[in-house]
XYZ file of C-alpha atoms in Angstrom:
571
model
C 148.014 49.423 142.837
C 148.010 46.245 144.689
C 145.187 44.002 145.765
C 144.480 44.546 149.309
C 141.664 42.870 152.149
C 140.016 45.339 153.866
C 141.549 47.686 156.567
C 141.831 45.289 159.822
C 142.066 46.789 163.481
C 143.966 45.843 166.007
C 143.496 46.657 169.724
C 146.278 48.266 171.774
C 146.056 48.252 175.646
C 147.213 51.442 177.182
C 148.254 52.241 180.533
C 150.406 54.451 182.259
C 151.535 53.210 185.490
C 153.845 55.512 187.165
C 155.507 52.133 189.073
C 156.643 49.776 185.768
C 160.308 49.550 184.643
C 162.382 51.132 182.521
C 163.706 51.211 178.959
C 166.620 52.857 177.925
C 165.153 53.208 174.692
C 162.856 55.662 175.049
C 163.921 57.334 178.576
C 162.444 57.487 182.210
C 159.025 58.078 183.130
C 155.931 56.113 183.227
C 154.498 53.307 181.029
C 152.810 51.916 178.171
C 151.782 48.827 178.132
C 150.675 46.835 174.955
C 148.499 43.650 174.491
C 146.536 42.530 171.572
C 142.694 41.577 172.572
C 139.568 40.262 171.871
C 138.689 36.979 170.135
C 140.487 37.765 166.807
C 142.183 34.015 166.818
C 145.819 33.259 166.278
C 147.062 36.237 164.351
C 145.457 38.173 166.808
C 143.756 40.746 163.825
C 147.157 40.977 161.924
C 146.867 40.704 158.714
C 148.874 37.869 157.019
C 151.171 39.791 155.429
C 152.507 41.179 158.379
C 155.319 39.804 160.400
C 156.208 42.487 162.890
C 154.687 45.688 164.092
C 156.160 49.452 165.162
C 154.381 51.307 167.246
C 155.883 55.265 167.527
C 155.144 57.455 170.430
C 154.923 61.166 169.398
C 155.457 63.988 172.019
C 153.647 66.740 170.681
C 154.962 69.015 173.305
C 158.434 68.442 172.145
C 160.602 68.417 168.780
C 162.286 65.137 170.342
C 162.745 62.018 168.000
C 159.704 59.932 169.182
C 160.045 56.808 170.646
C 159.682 53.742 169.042
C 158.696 50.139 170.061
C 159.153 46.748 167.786
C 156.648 43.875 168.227
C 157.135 41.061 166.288
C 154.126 38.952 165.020
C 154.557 35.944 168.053
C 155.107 38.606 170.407
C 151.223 40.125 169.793
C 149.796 36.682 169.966
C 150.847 36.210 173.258
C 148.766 36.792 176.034
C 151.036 39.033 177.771
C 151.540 42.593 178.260
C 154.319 44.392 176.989
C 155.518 47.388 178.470
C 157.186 50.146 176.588
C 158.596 53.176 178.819
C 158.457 56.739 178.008
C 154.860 57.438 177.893
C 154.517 60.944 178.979
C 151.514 62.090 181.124
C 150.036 65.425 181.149
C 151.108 65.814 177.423
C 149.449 65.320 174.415
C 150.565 61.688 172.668
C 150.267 60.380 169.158
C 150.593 56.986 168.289
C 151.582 55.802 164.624
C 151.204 52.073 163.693
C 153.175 50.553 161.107
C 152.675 47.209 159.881
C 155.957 45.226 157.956
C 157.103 42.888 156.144
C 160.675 42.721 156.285
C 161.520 46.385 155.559
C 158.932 47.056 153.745
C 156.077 49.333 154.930
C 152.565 47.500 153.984
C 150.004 48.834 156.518
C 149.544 52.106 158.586
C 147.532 53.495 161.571
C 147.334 56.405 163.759
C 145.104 58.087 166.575
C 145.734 61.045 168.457
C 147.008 63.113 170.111
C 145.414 62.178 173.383
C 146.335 62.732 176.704
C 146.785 60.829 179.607
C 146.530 61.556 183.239
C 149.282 59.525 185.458
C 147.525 55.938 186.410
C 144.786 56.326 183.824
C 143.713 52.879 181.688
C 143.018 53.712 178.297
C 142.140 51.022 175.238
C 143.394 52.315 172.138
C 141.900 51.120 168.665
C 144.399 51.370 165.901
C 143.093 50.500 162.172
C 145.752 49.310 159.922
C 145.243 50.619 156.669
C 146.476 49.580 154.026
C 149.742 51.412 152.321
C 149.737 52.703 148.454
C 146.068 52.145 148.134
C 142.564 53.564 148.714
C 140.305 51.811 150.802
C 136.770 51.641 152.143
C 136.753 51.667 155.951
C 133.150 52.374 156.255
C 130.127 54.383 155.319
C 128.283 57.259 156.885
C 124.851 56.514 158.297
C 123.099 58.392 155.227
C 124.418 59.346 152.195
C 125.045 62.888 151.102
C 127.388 66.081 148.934
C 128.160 69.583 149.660
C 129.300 68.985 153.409
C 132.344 69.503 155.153
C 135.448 67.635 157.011
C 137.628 69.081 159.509
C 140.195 67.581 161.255
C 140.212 68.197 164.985
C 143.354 68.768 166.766
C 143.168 65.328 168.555
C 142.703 63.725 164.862
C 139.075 63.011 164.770
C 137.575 64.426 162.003
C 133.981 66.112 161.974
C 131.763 65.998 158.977
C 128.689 67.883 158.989
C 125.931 68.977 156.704
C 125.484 68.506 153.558
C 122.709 67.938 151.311
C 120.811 64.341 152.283
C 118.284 64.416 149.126
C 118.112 65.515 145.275
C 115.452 64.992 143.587
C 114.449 65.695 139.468
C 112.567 68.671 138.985
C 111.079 70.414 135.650
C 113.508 73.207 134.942
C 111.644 76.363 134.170
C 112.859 78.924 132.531
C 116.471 77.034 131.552
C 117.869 76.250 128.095
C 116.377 73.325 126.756
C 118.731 71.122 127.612
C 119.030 71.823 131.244
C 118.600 69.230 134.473
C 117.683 70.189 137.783
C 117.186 69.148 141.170
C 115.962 69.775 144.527
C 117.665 69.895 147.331
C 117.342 69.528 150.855
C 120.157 69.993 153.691
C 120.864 68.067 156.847
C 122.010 69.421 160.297
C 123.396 65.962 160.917
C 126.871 65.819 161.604
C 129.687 62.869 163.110
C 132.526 62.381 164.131
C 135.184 59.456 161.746
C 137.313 58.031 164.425
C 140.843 57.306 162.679
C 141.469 55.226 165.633
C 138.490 52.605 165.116
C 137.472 53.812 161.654
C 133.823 54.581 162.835
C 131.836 57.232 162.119
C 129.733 58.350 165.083
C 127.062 60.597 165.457
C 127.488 64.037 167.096
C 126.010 64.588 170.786
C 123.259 66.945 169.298
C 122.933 67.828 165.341
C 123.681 71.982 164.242
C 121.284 74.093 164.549
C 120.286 74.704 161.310
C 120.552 72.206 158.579
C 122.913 73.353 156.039
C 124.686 72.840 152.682
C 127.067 74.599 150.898
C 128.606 75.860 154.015
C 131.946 76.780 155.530
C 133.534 74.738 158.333
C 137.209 77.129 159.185
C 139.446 75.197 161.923
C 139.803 78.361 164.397
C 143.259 78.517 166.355
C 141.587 77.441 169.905
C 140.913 74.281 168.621
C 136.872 75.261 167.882
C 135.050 74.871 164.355
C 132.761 77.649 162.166
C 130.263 76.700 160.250
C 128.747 79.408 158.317
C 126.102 79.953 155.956
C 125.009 77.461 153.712
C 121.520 77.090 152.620
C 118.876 74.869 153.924
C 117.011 73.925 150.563
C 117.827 74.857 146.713
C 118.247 73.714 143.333
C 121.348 72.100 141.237
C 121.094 73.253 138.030
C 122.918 71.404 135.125
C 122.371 74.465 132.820
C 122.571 73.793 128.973
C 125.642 75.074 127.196
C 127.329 74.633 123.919
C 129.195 71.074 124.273
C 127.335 70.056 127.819
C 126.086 71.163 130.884
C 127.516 72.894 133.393
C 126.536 73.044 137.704
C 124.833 75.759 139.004
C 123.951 76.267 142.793
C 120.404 78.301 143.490
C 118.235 79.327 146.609
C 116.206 81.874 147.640
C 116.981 84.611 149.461
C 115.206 82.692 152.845
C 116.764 79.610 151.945
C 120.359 81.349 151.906
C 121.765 81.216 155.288
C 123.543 84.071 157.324
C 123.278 81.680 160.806
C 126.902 80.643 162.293
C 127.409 77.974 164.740
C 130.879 77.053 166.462
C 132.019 72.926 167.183
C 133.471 72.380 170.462
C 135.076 68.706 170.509
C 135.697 69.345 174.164
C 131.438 69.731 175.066
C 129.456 67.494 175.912
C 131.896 64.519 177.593
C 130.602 61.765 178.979
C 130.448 61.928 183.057
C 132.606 59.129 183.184
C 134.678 57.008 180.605
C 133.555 53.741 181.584
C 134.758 51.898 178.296
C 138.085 53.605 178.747
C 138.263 54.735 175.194
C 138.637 58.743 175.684
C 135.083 59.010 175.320
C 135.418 59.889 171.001
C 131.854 60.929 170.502
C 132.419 64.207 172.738
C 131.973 67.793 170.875
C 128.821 69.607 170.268
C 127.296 72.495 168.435
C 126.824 76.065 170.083
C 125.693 79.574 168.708
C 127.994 81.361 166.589
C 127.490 84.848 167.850
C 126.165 87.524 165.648
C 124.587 86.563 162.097
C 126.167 87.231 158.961
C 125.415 90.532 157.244
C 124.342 88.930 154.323
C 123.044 84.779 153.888
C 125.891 83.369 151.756
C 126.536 80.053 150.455
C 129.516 78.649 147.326
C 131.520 80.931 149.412
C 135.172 81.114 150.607
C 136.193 80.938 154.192
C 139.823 81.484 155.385
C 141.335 82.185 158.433
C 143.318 85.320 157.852
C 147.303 84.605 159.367
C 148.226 85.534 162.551
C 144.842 86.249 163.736
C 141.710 84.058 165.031
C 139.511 86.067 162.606
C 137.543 84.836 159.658
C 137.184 86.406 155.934
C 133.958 85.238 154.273
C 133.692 86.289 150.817
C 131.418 85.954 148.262
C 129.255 83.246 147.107
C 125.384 83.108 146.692
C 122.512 84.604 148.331
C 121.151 88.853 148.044
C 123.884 90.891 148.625
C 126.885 88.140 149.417
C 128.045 87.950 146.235
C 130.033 91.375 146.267
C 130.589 91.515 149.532
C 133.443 90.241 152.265
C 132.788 90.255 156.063
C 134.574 89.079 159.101
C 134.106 87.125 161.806
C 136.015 87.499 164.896
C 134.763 85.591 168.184
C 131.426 86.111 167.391
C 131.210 89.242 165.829
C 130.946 90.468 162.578
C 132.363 93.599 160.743
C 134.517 94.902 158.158
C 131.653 94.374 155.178
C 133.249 95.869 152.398
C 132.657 95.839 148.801
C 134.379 93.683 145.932
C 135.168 94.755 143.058
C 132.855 91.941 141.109
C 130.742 89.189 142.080
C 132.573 85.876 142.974
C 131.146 82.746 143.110
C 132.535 79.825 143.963
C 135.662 81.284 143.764
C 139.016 80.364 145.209
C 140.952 81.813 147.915
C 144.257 81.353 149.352
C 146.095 82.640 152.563
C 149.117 84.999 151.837
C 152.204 86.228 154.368
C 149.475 89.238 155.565
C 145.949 88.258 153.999
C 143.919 86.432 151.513
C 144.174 86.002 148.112
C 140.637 85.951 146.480
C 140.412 84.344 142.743
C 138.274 83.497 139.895
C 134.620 82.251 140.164
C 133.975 86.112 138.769
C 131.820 85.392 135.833
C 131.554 89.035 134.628
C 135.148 89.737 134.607
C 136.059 91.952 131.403
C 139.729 92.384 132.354
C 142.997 90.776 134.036
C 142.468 93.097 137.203
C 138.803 91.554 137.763
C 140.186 87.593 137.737
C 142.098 88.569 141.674
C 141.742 91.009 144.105
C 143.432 90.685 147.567
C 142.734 91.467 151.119
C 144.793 92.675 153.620
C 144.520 92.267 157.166
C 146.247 95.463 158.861
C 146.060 94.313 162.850
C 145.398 91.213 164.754
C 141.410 91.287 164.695
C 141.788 90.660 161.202
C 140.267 93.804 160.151
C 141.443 94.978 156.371
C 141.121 96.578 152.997
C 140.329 94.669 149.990
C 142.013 95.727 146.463
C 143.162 94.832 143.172
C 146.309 93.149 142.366
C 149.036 96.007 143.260
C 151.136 96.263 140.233
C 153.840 98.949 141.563
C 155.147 95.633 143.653
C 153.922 92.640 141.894
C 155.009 93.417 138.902
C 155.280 89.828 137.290
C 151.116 89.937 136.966
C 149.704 89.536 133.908
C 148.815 92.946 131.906
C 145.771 94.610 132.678
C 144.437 93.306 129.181
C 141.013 92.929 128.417
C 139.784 89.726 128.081
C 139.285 87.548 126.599
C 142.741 88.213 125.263
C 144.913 87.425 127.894
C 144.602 85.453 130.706
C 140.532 83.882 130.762
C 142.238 80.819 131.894
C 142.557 82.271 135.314
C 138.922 82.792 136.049
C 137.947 79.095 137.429
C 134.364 78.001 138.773
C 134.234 75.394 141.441
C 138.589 75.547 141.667
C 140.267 74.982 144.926
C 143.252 76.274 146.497
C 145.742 76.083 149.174
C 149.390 78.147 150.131
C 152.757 76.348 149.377
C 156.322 77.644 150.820
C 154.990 79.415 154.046
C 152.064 81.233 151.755
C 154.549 82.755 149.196
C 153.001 80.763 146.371
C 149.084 80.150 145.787
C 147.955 76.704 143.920
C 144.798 76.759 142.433
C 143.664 73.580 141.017
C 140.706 73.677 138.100
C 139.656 73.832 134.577
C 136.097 75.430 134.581
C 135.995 78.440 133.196
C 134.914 81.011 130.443
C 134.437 80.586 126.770
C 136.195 83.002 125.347
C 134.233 84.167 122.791
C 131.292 87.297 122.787
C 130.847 89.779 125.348
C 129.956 88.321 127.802
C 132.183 84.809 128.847
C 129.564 81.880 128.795
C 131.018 78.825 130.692
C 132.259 76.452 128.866
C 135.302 73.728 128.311
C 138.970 74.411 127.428
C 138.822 76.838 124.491
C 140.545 79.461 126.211
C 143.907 77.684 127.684
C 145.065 74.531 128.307
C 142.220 71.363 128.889
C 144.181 71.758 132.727
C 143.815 74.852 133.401
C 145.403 74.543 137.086
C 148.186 77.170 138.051
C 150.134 78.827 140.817
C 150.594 82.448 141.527
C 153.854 83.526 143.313
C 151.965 85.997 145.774
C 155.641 88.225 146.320
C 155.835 88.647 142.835
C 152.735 88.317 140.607
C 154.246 85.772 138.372
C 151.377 82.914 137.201
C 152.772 79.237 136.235
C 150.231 77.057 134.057
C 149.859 74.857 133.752
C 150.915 72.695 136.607
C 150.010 69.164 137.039
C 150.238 68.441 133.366
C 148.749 65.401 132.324
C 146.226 64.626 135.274
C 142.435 64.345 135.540
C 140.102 67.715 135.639
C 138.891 68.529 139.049
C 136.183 71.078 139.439
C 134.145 70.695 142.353
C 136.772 68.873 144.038
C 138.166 68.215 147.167
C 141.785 70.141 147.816
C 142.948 69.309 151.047
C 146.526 70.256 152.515
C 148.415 67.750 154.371
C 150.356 68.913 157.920
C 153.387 67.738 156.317
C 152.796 70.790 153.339
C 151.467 68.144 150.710
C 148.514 68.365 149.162
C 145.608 65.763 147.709
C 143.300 66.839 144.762
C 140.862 63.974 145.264
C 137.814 63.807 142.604
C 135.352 66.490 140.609
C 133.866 67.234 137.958
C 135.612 66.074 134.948
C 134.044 67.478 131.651
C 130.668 69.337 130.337
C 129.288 65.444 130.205
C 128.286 65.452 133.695
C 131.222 63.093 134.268
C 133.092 62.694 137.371
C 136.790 61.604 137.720
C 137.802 59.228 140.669
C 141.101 60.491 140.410
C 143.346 61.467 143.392
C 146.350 63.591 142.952
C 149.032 64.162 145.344
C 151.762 67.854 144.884
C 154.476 67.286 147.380
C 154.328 70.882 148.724
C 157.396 71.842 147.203
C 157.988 74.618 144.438
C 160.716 74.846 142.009
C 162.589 77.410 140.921
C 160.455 78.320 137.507
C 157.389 78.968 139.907
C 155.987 74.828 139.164
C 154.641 73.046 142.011
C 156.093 69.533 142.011
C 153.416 67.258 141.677
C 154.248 63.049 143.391
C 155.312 61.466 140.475
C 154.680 58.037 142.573
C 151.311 58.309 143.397
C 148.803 56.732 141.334
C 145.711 56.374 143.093
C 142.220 56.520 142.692
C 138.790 56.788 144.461
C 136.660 53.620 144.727
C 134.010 55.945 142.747
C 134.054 59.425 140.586
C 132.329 62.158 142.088
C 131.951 65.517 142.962
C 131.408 68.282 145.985
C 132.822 65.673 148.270
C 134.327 66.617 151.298
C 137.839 65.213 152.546
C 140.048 65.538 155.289
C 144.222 64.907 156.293
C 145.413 63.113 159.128
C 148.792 63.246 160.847
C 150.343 60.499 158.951
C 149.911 62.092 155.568
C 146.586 60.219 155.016
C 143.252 61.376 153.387
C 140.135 60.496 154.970
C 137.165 61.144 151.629
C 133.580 61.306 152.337
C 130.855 61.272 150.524
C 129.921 63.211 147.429
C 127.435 63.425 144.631
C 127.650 61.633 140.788
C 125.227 61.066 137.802
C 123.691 58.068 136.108
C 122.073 59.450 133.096
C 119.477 62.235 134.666
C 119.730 60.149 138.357
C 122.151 62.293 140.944
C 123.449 59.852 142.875
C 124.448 60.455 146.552
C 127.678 58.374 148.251
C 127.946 57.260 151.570
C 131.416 56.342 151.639
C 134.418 56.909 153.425
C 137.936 56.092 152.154
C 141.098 56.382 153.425
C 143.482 57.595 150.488
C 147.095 56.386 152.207
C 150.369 57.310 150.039
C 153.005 54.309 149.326
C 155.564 54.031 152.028
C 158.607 53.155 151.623
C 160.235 53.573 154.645
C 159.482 54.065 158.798
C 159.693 57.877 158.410
C-alpha cells in the first residue's frame, strides 16, 4: 500500500449552454464547461503527483462509449473555462475523474448521475481519492454500529440508524464470563456526498429510532427501512474458548414500524448554490406494520418484482416466520421450518435463498430452505432444499456429521453469475459436539468457513477465499460491476475485530470457486464490526462506522472511508 495525503477536491464548473461550439470528440449538442475555483493556489487543489486530469461523461440513457475530456495540469490553473461538447440535457450524466501521472492511474472521483435541464449552471464537487488505498474522507456527526448504507440511484449514499450508545451493564443470568451492554438506537440519518465527501444530515430524522434494521433499495428508486429495535442489549455470552455476540430486546423494544426514503422529497425551493441541492430526500410512512417486530433479520428484494421478503431474526414470533412487503402492504406470513437468526440470504433466478443463522438445526435440510416467488407481487411458498432437481446438495445427514459448517451466525451473502451461484462469506458457527450445537470456533470445518452454493444444482464449494481474515458481522457489499467487498467483522471468540477488506471479482470458475482479487490488499484504518458500507459507480466502497472492543469498553466509530481498488488503467 502506498503512502498517500488525504483525499483533495477539486471544483468543476458545469454548464450547459445550448449556444457553445463543438467538438468532434464527443458529438453535437450542448456544453460543458470546466474551470478549477476557489483560492486553492497554484495547483489549483491538484495534488502533486498529478500532471493531467480525465474527466469521462457517462450517458446513462445509452450503452454509447462515454465521452472523454483531457486536461493537463497548466490547463486547470488557468483562469479560463474550458468547454467540452456533448453534454446531454434531459438525461441522466455521470462524471468520473481520474487523476495521472503519465499512464498511470493515481487518484479517482465520481458524482452522479445528475441531470441537467438545457441552460442550467451547475458547480460540481469532485473528490479525488486516492487509488489502491483506503482513506479517511470524513466522519459522521456522532459515532455509531448496526446501521445501514444504501446507495441512491444518483450515487449519494444514505446511512441511517444505528445504535448511538453502549453502555456496561451487570449481566444477569449469563455464564460467568459474559459482557453486556445497553443499547440505545438513533433515528438520525445523512446523506455521504461522493461528490464533496460530506456527510449531511437528512431533511427530517425516521420516525422511529432504530437499530438492527433493514434498509432494501426498491426498484422506483425509494428506500425500506424495517424493523429494528429501539433499545436492547449486546451480549458477549461466555463459551468454551471466548465469547460470542448476542443481540436481545424485548418484545416492545422489537420493532414491526416501516418507513420508506424518498431522495426526491423535500428539495429546496430554489438551488441558489447551484449544487443540485444534495441534502434533498426525506422519511415517510411505510404503510402497514409488520406482522411481527423483527430485528438480525434478512431483507431481499425478491427478482422481477418490487416486493420485499423479510425473514427471520429477533423479536416474538419473527423468528419462524417470513412476510412480505409490497407497496405498503404486508402478506404472505408463512412459517419456516426453524428459527433463523441472523441468517443469510441470497436472491436466486425466481426467489430467495435463506441460510444458516438456524441454531437448532439437527440435520442438512434445516441449514437452507428456499422461497419461491410464483407471480409479480412477490407472493410465494417457502420449502426445503428440493432434492429431485438439486441433486448436488449435501445428504440429508444428521448433524453434526455432515455439513455444520454451513450453519453461519452473523454471515453475509450476495448472488454471482446472474443469481446462479450464492456466496456466503463467514466462519461463526456450531460446535459440533452434544445435542444441541453450542457456538463456538472452527472445530467443525475449516477456520474459513465461507462457501458458495450453485443454486441450479445444489453443489456447495468451501472453502472459498482461502487464506483471508474471518468476517462475521461484516459488511458484504456487491459492486454494480458484479464484484464484491468483504470489509471487516468479527474475527475470533477474543472479541477481536479484523480491519481486513477483501475484494471476489464476481466471477466463478468452473469447479463452483468464486475467484477472489488476487491484487487487492487492503485494509480498514480500524477493525470492527456491524459496520455498514456502501458501492459506488466506480467500483469504490464507501465504510461507515461500526463497533470494536478495548478490553470490556465497546467502542463506537465515526468514520467514513473510501476503500478504492488499484487502477491500472482508464477503464
Amino acid at each position: 500500500m502506498r503512502t498517500v495525503p488525504p483525499a483533495l477536491p477539486i471544483v468543476l464548473l458545469v454548464l450547459v449552454c445550448l449556444g457553445c461550439g463543438m467538438d468532434e470528440r464527443l458529438g453535437s449538442g450542448p456544453a460543458l464547461r470546466i474551470r478549477t475555483a476557489g483560492a486553492m493556489g497554484p495547483t489549483a487543489g491538484l495534488p502533486g503527483d498529478v500532471d493531467r486530469v480525465v474527466v469521462q461523461i457517462l450517458d446513462q440513457s445509452t450503452d454509447e462509449p462515454p465521452g472523454r475530456v483531457e486536461l493537463t495540469r497548466e490547463e486547470l490553473t488557468d483562469d479560463t473555462a474550458w468547454g467540452v461538447i456533448g453534454v446531454p440535457t434531459g438525461r441522466p450524466i455521470e462524471l468520473r475523474v481520474l487523476g495521472l501521472a503519465t499512464e498511470e492511474v493515481l487518484y479517482t472521483g465520481v458524482v452522479g448521475p445528475f441531470t441537467l435541464a438545457a441552460g442550467e449552471r451547475r458547480y460540481v464537487d469532485l473528490l479525488l481519492v486516492p487509488a489502491g488505498a483506503v482513506t479517511a474522507v470524513g466522519r459522521l456527526p456522532s459515532a455509531r454500529a448496526m446501521h445501514t448504507a444504501t446507495t441512491l440511484a444518483d450515487g449519494r449514499i444514505l446511512i441511517a440508524g444505528g445504535v448511538e450508545s453502549a453502555q456496561p451493564i451487570a449481566c444477569d443470568g449469563q455464564p460467568d464470563g459474559s459482557v453486556c451492554y445497553s443499547l440505545v438506537a438513533s433515528s438520525r440519518a445523512w446523506l455521504y456526498d461522493p461528490a464533496t465527501g460530506l456527510v449531511l444530515e437528512t431533511r427530517g430524522s425516521m420516525w422511529a429510532a432504530r437499530a438492527g434494521h433493514s434498509a432494501t433499495l426498491l426498484p422506483d428508486g425509494r428506500v425500506l427501512m424495517a424493523g429494528g429495535f429501539s433499545s436492547g442489549e449486546l451480549v458477549l455470552l461466555a463459551v468454551e474458548g471466548g465469547v460470542v455476540p448476542r443481540l436481545e430486546a424485548t418484545a416492545e423494544a422489537a420493532l414491526a414500524s416501516t418507513e420508506v426514503f424518498d431522495p426526491a422529497e423535500n428539495p429546496e425551493e430554489e438551488d441558489l448554490e447551484a449544487d443540485g441541492d444534495p441534502g434533498r430526500g426525506g422519511f415517510s410512512a411505510g404503510g402497514q406494520d409488520l406482522a411481527f417486530g423483527r430485528f438480525h433479520h434478512t431483507a431481499t428484494l425478491v427478482p422481477g418484482t418490487s416486493a420485499v421478503l423479510l425473514a427471520g431474526g429477533r423479536g416474538a414470533g419473527s423468528s419462524d416466520t417470513v412476510e412480505v412487503w409490497n407497496a405498503g402492504i404486508t402478506s404472505g406470513q408463512q412459517a419456516l421450518s426453524i428459527p433463523r437468526i441472523a441468517h443469510a440470504a441470497a436472491p436466486s433466478a425466481d426467489g430467495v435463498w435463506l441460510i444458516g443463522g438456524a441454531a437448532g438445526a439437527v440435520r442438512n435440510s434445516q441449514v437452507v430452505e428456499i422461497y419461491s416467488a410464483s407471480g409479480e407481487d412477490g407472493l410465494g411458498t417457502i420449502g426445503p432444499v428440493p432434492r429431485e432437481v438439486l441433486t448436488e446438495f449435501p445428504d440429508d445427514a444428521t448433524l453434526p456429521a455432515a455439513n455444520a459448517g454451513l450453519n453461519l451466525v452473523g454471515a453475509g451473502a450476495v448472488s454471482l453469475a446472474d443469481r446462479r451461484y450464492a456466496l456466503v462469506i463467514g466462519w461463526l458457527g456450531p460446535l459440533c459436539e452434544g445435542d444441541q450445537p453450542a457456538w463456538a470456533g472452527e472445530v467443525c470445518g475449516p477456520a474459513n468457513r465461507s462457501f458458495a452454493i450453485d443454486m441450479e444444482t445444489g453443489r456447495v464449494t468451501q472453502p472459498v477465499g482461502a487464506g483471508s481474515a474471518n468476517h462475521a458481522f461484516a459488511s458484504v457489499v456487491q459492486a454494480p460491476d458484479g464484484g464484491v467487498f468483504v470489509a471487516g467483522g468479527l474475527e475470533d471468540l477474543s472479541r477481536a475485530t479484523t480491519p481486513s477488506v477483501q475484494r471476489f471479482t464476481g466471477t466463478v470458475d468452473d469447479s463452483g470457486m468464486p475467484a477472489v482479487d488476487d491484487g487487492f490488499a487492503l485494509g480498514l484504518g480500524e477493525g470492527r464490526m456491524m459496520l455498514a458500507a456502501a458501492a459506488q459507480t466506480d467500483g469504490t466502497l464507501v465504510v461507515t462506522g461500526g463497533l470494536s472492543f478495548e478490553g470490556e469498553t465497546a467502542v463506537l466509530s465515526d468514520l467514513v472511508e473510501v476503500v478504492n481498488p488499484p487502477r491500472f488503467d482508464e477503464e
